[in-house]
Coordinates of C-alpha atoms in Angstrom, one line a residue:
X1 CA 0.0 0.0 0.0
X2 CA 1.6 3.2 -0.8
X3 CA 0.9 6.5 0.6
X4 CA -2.0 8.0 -1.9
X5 CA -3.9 4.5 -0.9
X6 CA -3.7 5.4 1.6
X7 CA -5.2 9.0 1.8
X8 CA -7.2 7.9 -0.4
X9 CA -9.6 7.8 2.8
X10 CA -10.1 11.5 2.8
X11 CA -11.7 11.2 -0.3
X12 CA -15.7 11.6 -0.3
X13 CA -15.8 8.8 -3.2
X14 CA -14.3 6.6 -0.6
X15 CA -16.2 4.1 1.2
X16 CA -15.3 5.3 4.3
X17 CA -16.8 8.5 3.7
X18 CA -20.2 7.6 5.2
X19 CA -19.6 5.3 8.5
X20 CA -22.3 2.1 8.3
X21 CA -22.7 -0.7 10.4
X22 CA -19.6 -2.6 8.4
X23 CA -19.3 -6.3 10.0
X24 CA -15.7 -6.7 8.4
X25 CA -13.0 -4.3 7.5
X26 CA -12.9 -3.1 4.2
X27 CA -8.8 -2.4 5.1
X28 CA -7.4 -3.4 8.1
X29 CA -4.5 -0.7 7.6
X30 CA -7.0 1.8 6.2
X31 CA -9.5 1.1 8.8
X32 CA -6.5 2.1 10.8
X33 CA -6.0 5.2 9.5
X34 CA -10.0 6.1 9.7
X35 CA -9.5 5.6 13.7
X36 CA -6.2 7.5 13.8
X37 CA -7.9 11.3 12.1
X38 CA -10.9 10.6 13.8
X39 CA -11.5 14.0 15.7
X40 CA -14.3 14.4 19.2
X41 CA -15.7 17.6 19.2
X42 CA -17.4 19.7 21.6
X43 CA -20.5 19.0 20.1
X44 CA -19.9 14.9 20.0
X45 CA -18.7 15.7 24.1
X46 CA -22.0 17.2 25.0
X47 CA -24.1 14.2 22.6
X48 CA -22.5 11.7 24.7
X49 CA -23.1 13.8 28.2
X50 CA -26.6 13.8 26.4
X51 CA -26.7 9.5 26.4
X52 CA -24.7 9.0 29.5
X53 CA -27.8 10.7 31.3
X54 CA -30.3 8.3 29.6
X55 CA -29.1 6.0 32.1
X56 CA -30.3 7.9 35.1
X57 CA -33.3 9.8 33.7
X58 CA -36.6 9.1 32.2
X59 CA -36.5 8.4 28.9
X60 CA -36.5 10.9 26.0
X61 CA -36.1 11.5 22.2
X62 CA -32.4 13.1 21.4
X63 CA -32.4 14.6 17.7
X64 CA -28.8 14.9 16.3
X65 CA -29.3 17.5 13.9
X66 CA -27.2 18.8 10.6
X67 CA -26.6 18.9 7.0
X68 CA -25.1 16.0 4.4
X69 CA -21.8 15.4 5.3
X70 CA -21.9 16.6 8.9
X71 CA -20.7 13.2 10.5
X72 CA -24.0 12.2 12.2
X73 CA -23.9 8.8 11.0
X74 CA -20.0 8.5 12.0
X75 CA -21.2 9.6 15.6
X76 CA -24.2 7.4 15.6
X77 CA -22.9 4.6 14.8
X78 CA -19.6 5.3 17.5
X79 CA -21.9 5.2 20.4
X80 CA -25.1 2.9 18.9
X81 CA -23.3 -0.3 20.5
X82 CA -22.4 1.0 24.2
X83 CA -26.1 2.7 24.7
X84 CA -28.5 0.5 22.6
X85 CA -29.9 -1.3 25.7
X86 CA -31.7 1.9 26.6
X87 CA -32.3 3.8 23.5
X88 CA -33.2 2.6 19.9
X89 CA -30.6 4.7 17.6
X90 CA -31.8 5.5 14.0
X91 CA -29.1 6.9 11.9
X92 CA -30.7 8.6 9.4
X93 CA -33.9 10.3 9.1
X94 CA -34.0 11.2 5.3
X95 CA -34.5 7.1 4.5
X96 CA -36.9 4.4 5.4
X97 CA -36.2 0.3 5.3
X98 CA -38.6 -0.5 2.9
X99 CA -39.5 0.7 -0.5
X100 CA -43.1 1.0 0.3
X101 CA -42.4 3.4 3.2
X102 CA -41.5 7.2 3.2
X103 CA -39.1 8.5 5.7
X104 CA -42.2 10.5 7.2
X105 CA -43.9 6.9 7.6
X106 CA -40.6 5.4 9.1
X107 CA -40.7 8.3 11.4
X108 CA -44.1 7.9 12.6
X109 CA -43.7 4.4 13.4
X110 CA -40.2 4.8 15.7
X111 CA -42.4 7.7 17.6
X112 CA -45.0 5.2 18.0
X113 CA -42.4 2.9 19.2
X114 CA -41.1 4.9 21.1
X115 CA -44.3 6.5 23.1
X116 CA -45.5 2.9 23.7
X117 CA -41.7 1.0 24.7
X118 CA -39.3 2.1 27.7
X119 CA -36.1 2.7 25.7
X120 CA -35.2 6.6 24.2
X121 CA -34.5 7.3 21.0
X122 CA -32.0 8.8 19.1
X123 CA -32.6 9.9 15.9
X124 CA -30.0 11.3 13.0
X125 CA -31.9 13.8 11.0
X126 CA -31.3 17.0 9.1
X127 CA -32.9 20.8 9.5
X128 CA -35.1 20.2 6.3
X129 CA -36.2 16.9 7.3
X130 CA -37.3 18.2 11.2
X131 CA -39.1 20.8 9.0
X132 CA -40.8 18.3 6.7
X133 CA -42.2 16.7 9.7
X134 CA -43.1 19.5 11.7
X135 CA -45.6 19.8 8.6
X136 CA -46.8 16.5 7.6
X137 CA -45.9 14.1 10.5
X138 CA -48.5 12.3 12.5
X139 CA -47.1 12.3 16.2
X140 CA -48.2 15.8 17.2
X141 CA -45.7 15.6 20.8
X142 CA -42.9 15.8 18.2
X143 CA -44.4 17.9 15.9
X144 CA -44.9 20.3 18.4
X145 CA -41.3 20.3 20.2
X146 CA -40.1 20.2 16.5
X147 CA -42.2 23.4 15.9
X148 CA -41.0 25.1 19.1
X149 CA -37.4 24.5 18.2
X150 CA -37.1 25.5 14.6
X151 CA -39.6 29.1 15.8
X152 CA -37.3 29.4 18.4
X153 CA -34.4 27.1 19.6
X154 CA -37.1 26.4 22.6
X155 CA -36.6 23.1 23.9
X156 CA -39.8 20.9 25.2
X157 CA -39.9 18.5 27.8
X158 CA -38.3 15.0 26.8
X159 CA -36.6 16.2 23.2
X160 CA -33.3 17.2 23.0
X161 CA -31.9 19.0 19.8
X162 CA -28.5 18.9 19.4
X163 CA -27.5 21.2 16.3
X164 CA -24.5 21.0 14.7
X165 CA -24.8 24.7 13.5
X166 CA -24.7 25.7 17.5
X167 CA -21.1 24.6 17.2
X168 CA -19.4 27.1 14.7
X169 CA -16.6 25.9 12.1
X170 CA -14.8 29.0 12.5
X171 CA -14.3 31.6 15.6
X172 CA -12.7 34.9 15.8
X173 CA -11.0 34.9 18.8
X174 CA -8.7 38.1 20.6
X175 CA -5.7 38.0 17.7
X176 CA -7.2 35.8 15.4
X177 CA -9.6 33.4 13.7
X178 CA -9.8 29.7 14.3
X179 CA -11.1 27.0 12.9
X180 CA -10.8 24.0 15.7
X181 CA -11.4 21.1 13.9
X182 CA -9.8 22.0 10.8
X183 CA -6.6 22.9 12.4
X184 CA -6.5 19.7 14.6
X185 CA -7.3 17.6 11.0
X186 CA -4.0 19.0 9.6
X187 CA -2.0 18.3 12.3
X188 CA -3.3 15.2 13.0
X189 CA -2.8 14.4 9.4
X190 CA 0.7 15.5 8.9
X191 CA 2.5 14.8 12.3
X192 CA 5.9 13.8 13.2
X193 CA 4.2 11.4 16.5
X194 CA 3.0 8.3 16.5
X195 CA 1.5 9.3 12.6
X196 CA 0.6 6.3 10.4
X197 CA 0.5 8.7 7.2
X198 CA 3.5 10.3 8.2
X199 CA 5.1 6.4 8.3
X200 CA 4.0 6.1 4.5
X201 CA 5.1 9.3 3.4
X202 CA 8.4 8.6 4.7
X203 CA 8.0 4.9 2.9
X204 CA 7.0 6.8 -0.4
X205 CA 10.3 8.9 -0.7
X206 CA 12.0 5.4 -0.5
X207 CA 10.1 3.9 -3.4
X208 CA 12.1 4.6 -6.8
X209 CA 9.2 5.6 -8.5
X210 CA 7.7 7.9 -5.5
X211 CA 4.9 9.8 -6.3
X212 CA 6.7 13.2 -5.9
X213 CA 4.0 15.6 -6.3
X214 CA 1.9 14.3 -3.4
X215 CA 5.3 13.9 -1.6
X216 CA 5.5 17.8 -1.9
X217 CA 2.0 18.6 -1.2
X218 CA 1.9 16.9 1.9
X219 CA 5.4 18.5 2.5
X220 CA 3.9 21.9 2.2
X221 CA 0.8 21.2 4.1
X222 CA 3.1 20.0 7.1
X223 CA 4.2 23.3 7.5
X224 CA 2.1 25.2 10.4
X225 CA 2.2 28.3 8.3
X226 CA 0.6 27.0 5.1
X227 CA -1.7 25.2 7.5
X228 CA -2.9 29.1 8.4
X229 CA -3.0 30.2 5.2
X230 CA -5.4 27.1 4.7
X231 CA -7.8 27.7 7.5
X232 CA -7.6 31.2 5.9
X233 CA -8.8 30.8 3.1
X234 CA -11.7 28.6 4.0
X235 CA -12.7 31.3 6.3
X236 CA -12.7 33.8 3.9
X237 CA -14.8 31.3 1.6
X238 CA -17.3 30.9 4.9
X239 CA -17.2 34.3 5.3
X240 CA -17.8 35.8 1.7
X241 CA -19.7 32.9 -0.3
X242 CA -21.5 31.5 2.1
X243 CA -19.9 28.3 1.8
X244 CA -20.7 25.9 5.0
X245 CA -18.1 23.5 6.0
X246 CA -19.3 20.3 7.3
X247 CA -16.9 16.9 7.7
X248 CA -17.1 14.9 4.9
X249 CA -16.7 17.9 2.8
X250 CA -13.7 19.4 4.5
X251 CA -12.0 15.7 4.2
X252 CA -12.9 15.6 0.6
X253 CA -11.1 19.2 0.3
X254 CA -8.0 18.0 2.1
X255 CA -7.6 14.9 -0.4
X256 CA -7.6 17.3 -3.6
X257 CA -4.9 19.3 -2.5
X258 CA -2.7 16.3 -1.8
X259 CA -3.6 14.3 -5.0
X260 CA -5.1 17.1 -7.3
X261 CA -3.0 17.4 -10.8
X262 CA -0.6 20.0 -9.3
X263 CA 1.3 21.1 -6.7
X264 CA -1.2 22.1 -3.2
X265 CA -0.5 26.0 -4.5
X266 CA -1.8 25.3 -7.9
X267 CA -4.7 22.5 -6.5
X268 CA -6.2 25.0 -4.1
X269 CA -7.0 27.5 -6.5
X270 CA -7.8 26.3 -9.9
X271 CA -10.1 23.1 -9.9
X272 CA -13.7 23.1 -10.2
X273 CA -14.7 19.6 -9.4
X274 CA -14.1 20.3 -5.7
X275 CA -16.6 22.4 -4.5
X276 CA -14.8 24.0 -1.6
X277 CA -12.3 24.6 -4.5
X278 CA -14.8 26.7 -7.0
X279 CA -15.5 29.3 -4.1
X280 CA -11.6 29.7 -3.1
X281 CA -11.1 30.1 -7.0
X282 CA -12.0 33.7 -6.2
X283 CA -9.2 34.2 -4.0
X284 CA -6.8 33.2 -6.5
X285 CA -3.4 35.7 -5.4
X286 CA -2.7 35.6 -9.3
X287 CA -5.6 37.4 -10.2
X288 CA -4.6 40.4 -7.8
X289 CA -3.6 43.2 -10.0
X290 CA -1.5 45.3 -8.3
X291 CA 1.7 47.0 -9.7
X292 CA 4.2 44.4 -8.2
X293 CA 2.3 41.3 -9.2
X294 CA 1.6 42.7 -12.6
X295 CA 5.2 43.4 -13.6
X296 CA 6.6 40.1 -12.4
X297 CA 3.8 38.4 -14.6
X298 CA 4.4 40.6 -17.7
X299 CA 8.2 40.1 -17.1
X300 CA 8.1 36.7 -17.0
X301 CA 5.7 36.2 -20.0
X302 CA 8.1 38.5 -22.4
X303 CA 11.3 36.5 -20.9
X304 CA 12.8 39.7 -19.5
X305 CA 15.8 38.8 -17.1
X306 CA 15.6 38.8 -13.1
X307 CA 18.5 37.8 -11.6
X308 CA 16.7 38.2 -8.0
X309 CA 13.9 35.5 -8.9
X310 CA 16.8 33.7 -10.5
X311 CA 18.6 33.0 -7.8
X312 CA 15.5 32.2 -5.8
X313 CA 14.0 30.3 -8.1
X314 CA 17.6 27.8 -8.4
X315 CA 18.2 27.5 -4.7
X316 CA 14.6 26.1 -4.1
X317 CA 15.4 22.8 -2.3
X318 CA 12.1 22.1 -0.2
X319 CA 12.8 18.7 1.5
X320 CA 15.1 17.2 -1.7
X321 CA 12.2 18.6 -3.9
X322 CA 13.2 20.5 -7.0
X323 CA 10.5 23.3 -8.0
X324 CA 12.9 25.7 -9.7
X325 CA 10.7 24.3 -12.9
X326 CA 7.6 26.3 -12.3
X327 CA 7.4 27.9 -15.5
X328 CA 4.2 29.4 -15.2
X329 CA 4.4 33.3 -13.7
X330 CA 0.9 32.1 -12.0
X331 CA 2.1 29.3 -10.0
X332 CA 5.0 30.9 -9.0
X333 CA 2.6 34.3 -7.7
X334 CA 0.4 30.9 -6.0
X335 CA 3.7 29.6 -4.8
X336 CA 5.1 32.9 -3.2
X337 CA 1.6 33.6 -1.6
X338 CA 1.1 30.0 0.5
X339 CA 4.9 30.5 1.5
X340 CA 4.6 34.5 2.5
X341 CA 5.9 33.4 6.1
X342 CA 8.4 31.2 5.3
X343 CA 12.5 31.6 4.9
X344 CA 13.3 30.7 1.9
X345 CA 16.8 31.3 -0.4
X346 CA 17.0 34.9 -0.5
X347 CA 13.5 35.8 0.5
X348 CA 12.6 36.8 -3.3
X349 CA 8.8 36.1 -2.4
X350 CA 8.6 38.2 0.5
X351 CA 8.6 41.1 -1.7
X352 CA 5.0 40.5 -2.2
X353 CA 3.9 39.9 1.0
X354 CA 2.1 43.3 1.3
X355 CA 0.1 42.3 -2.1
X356 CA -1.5 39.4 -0.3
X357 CA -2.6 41.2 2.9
X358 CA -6.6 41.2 3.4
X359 CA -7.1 44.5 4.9
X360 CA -10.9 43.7 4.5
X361 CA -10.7 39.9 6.5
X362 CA -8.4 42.0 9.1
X363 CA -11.0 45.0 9.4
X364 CA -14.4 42.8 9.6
X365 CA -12.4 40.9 12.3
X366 CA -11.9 43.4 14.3
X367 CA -15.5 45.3 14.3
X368 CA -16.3 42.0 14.8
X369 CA -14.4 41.7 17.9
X370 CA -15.3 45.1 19.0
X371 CA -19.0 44.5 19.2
X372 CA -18.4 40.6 21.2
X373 CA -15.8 41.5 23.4
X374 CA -16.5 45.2 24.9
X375 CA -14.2 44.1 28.1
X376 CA -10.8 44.2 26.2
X377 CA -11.1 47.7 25.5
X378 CA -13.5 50.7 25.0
X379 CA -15.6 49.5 22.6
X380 CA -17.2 52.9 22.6
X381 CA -14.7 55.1 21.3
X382 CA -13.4 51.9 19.1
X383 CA -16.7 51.3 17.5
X384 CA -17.4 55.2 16.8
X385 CA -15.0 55.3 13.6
X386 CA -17.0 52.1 12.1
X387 CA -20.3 53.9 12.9
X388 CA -19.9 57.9 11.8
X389 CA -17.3 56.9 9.2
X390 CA -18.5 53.7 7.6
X391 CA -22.1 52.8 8.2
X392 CA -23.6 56.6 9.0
X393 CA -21.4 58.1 6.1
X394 CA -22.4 55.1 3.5
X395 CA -26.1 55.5 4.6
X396 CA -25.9 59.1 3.9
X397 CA -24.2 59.1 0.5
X398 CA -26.6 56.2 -0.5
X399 CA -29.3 57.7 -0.3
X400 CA -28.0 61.1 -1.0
X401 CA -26.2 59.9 -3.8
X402 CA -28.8 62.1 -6.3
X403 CA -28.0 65.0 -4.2
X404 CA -24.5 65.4 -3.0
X405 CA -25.1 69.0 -1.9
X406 CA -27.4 67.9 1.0
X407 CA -25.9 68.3 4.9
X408 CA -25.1 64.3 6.3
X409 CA -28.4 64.9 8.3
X410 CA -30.6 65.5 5.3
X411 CA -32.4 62.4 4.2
X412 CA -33.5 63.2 1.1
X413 CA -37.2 61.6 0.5
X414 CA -38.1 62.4 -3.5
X415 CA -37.4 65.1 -5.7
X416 CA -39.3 66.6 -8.7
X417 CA -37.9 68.5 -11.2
X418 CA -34.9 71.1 -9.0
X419 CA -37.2 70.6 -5.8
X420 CA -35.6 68.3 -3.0
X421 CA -38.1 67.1 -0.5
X422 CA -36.5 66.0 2.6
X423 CA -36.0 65.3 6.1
X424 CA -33.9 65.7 9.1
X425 CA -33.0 62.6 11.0
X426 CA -30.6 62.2 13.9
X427 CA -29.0 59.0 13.6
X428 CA -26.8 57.7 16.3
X429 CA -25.3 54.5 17.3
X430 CA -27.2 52.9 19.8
X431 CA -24.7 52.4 22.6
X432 CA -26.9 49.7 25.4
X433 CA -28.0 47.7 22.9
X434 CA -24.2 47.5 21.6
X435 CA -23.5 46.5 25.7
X436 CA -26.2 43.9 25.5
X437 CA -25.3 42.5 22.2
X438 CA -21.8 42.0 23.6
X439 CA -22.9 40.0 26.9
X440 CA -25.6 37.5 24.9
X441 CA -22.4 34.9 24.3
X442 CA -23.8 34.2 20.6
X443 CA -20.6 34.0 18.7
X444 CA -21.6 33.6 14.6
X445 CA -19.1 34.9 13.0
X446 CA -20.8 34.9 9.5
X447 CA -21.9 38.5 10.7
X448 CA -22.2 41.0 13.5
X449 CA -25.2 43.0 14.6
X450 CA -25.2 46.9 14.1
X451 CA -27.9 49.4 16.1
X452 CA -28.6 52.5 15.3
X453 CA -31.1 54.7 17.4
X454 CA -32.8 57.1 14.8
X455 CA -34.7 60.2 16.7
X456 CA -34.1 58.7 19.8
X457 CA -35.6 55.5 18.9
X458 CA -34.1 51.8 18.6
X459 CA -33.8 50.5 14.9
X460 CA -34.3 47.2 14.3
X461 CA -30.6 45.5 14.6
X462 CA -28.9 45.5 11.6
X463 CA -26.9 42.3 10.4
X464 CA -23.6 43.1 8.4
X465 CA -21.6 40.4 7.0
X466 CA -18.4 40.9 5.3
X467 CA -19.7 41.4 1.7
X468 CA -22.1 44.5 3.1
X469 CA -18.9 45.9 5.2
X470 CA -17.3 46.3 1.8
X471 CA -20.0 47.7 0.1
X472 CA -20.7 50.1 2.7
X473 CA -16.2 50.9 2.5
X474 CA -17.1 51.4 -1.3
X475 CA -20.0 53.6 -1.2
X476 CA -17.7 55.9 1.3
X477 CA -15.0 56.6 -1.1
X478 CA -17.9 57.4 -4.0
X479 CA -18.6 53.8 -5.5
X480 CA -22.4 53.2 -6.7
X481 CA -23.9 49.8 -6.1
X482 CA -24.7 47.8 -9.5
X483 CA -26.4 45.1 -10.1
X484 CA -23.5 42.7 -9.1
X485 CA -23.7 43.7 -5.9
X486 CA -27.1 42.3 -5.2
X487 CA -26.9 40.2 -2.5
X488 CA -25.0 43.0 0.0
X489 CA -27.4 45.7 -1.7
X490 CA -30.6 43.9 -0.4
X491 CA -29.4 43.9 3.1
X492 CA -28.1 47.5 2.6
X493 CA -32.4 48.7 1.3
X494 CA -33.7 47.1 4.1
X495 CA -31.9 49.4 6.2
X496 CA -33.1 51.9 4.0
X497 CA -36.4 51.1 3.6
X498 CA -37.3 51.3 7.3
X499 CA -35.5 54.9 7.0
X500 CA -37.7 56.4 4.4
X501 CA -40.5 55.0 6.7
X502 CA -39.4 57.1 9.4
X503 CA -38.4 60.3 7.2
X504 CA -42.1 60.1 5.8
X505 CA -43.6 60.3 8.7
X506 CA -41.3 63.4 10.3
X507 CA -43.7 66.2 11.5
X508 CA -41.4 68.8 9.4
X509 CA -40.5 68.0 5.9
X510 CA -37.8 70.9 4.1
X511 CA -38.5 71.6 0.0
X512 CA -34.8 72.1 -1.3
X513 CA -34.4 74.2 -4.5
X514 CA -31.1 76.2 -5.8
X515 CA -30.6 78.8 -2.8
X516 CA -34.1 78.7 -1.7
X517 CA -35.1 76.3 1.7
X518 CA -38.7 76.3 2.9
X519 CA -40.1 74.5 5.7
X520 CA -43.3 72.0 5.7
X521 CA -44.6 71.8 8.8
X522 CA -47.2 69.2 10.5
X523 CA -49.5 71.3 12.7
X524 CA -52.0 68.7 13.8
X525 CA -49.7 65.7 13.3
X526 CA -51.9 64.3 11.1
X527 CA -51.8 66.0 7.2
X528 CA -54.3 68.1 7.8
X529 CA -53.1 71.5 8.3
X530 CA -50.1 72.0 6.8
X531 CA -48.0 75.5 7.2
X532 CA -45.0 76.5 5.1
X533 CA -42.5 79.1 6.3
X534 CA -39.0 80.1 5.1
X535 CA -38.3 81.2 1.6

């Protein structure tokens, strides 16, 4: 067996992608290395505190919820044997054992079961499943805790939902962002203790016809800082397309850039099979265009000497592993970004270190932060740049964006012809409900909630993700939102929306024209005297 059979267990094609109730091994060495990467999380610590209460309590029904891919099964089926004298386990809710039954009819029958025997039940099932019941299933006790959970994460007596989305891929912690499991995969996968890959990678650089490439893939991935760069990048992907990271996908992910059809640098970027892949595609350091990256690119494409890169480029010696053949200018701009924080021969590819820097990853972090960790500084004075200077300013050039002459507190409402109608509003961050925000302990990274009080009164909180915070940067140094910005520009007229709602409703209106202001005032409050003054 040689080392790609051997990761060939990461692979989502692999049966040992979804754990079953297997009698025999299919490999006794690869059923070996399964058991070696396999990772407890905090989730799969609180599922088991979960079971190991069964044994003391009445019985109830425990509903391990999450997507394809999540791991369920691979849970289920870890614990089934130890805890099937009290509870009846069912590993997935989205099938039936027969043919002539639906998965809602399968369902109905093991809450039958269940209300009518003395042993719990556990059940694997995903969101969209719970929901399909919740609408057409027959038992109305589950219906109804179902109901109660989905409305509200409410709990009802004797069903426990344990929710894999409650346990966050990613966190953004004091200096940084994290990604638990994904860091603990890579190490586990590529360490120097007690590893049984590691044993055939060393194995493979004996063979004379070693696989090389995946040699120096899983080289580069040993190395802590390309291991960061990783988890950064499938942040970023979380972050800005929305792309969920579940077990069996991050596995899958990991096997491509060992065994894709290039080196990791060129494998992480440029397939579109994977589909972790197609989202980091976007991310791609060679299609930066800055001046530096340009020129090296250009350079290299018309042959034009550089002696610097040269030298570089000929003392490459990673591990016995000769890359100084990377002829193409956009592996080697792929190459010098996953190694930014590396010493290498005479540092040629630190000269671009400053291309690669995310100032937008590092800024949405840190109002991130701000508004979930008030204690480590004053948030106050902290968050005030983000609010008059980013959200307040974008708000007011958004909407003003017809009528760049108007003051930051004129909201301008309609206009006909060279008349302006508009109308003062005094919007302010809304300090105690930033304070409270802080202190709820919800931690999803994929935004952060912004409040504004307009008047004097509360807005609705306002979620911003990381594709609205760099709309809203745009907007402040004079971009207009098109139609490719849709998804951030929604969020962005909600806001508005609820605005123009309260600008229409102001007792005093101002009709703008040329040099002339007049003044529409509300007498009764309720459009039915109306009196007009300035001029």
């Amino acid at each position: 067996m040689r080392l790609r059979d051997v990761l060939s267990v990461l692979s989502k094609s692999s049966p040992y992608a979804v754990k079953t109730d297997r009698e025999t091994a299919l490999s006794d060495e690869l059923d070996k290395v399964k058991d070696y990467l396999y990772i407890e999380t905090d989730m799969e610590s609180d599922f088991r505190s979960h079971l190991q209460s069964l044994a003391i309590g009445k019985k109830k029904i425990i509903y391990l919820c999450g997507s394809s891919g999540d791991g369920k099964s691979e849970i289920l089926t870890r614990y089934r044997k130890n805890f099937d004298n009290i509870a009846h386990f069912h590993l997935d809710a989205t099938h039936s054992f027969s043919p002539k039954e639906t998965a809602i009819e399968r369902l109905n029958k093991l809450f039958s079961d269940y209300e009518n025997g003395d042993k719990s039940l556990v059940i694997g099932i995903n969101i969209g499943m719970l929901g399909n019941y919740a609408e057409e299933g027959d038992y109305e006790n589950a219906k109804i805790a179902i109901s109660s959970y989905l409305k509200s994460s409410r709990e009802t007596e004797g069903h426990v939902f344990i929710d894999f989305e409650k346990y966050p891929k990613f966190k953004l912690e004091s200096h940084r962002y994290t990604s638990d499991f994904t860091e603990k995969l890579l190490k586990r996968i590529t360490s120097t203790d007690n590893n049984i890959i590691r044993q055939y990678y060393d194995k493979e650089l004996q063979h004379h016809d070693a696989d090389l490439n995946l040699c120096v893939n899983y080289y580069l991935l040993s190395l802590p800082s390309i291991q960061r760069i990783v988890v950064e990048l499938l942040f970023k992907a979380r972050l800005m397309k929305d792309q969920f990271l579940t077990a069996r996908g991050l596995l899958d992910f990991v096997y491509h850039l060992f065994t894709g059809p290039g080196y990791l640098f060129d494998n992480i970027f440029t397939c579109q099979d994977n589909e972790i892949v197609s989202k980091i595609a976007d991310f791609d350091p060679a299609l930066r265009r800055t001046k530096l990256i340009d020129q090296f690119v250009l350079s290299q494409k018309l042959g034009i000497d550089d002696p610097d890169f040269d030298e570089f480029r000929f003392s490459l010696n990673l591990k016995n592993f000769d890359l100084h053949k990377l002829n193409s200018p956009e592996s080697n701009i792929r190459f010098f970004y996953i190694i930014q924080n590396e010493e290498l021969g005479n540092n040629y590819h630190k000269k671009f270190k400053a291309d690669f820097s995310d100032d937008l990853l590092d800024r949405y972090a840190t109002i991130w932060r701000l508004h979930k960790m008030p204690k480590e500084t004053d948030n106050k004075a902290e968050l005030r740049p983000f609010y008059r200077d980013i959200l307040m300013a974008a708000i007011s050039k958004y909407v003003n964006k017809n009528a760049p002459q108007l003051g930051k507190e004129d909201f301008l409402i309609a206009s006909r012809g060279r008349y302006l109608v508009t109308a003062h509003l005094d919007i302010k961050p809304d300090n105690a409900a930033i304070k409270r925000e802080s202190e709820n302990g919800i931690e999803n990274v994929s935004h952060f909630l912004a409040f504004l009080k307009v008047n004097g009164k509360a807005l609705k909180p306002i979620p911003i993700n990381i594709n609205l915070l760099e709309l809203l940067l745009r907007i402040v140094q004079g971009y207009q939102p098109n139609k490719h910005d849709k998804n951030a520009v929604v969020l962005l007229d909600e806001l508005l929306d609820k605005l123009y709602e309260i600008a229409s409703k102001e007792k005093t209106l101002f009709i703008i024209s040329d040099q002339q202001r007049f003044n529409l005032n509300d007498v009764e409050g309720n459009g039915s005297e109306l009196e007009v003054s300035g001029g």
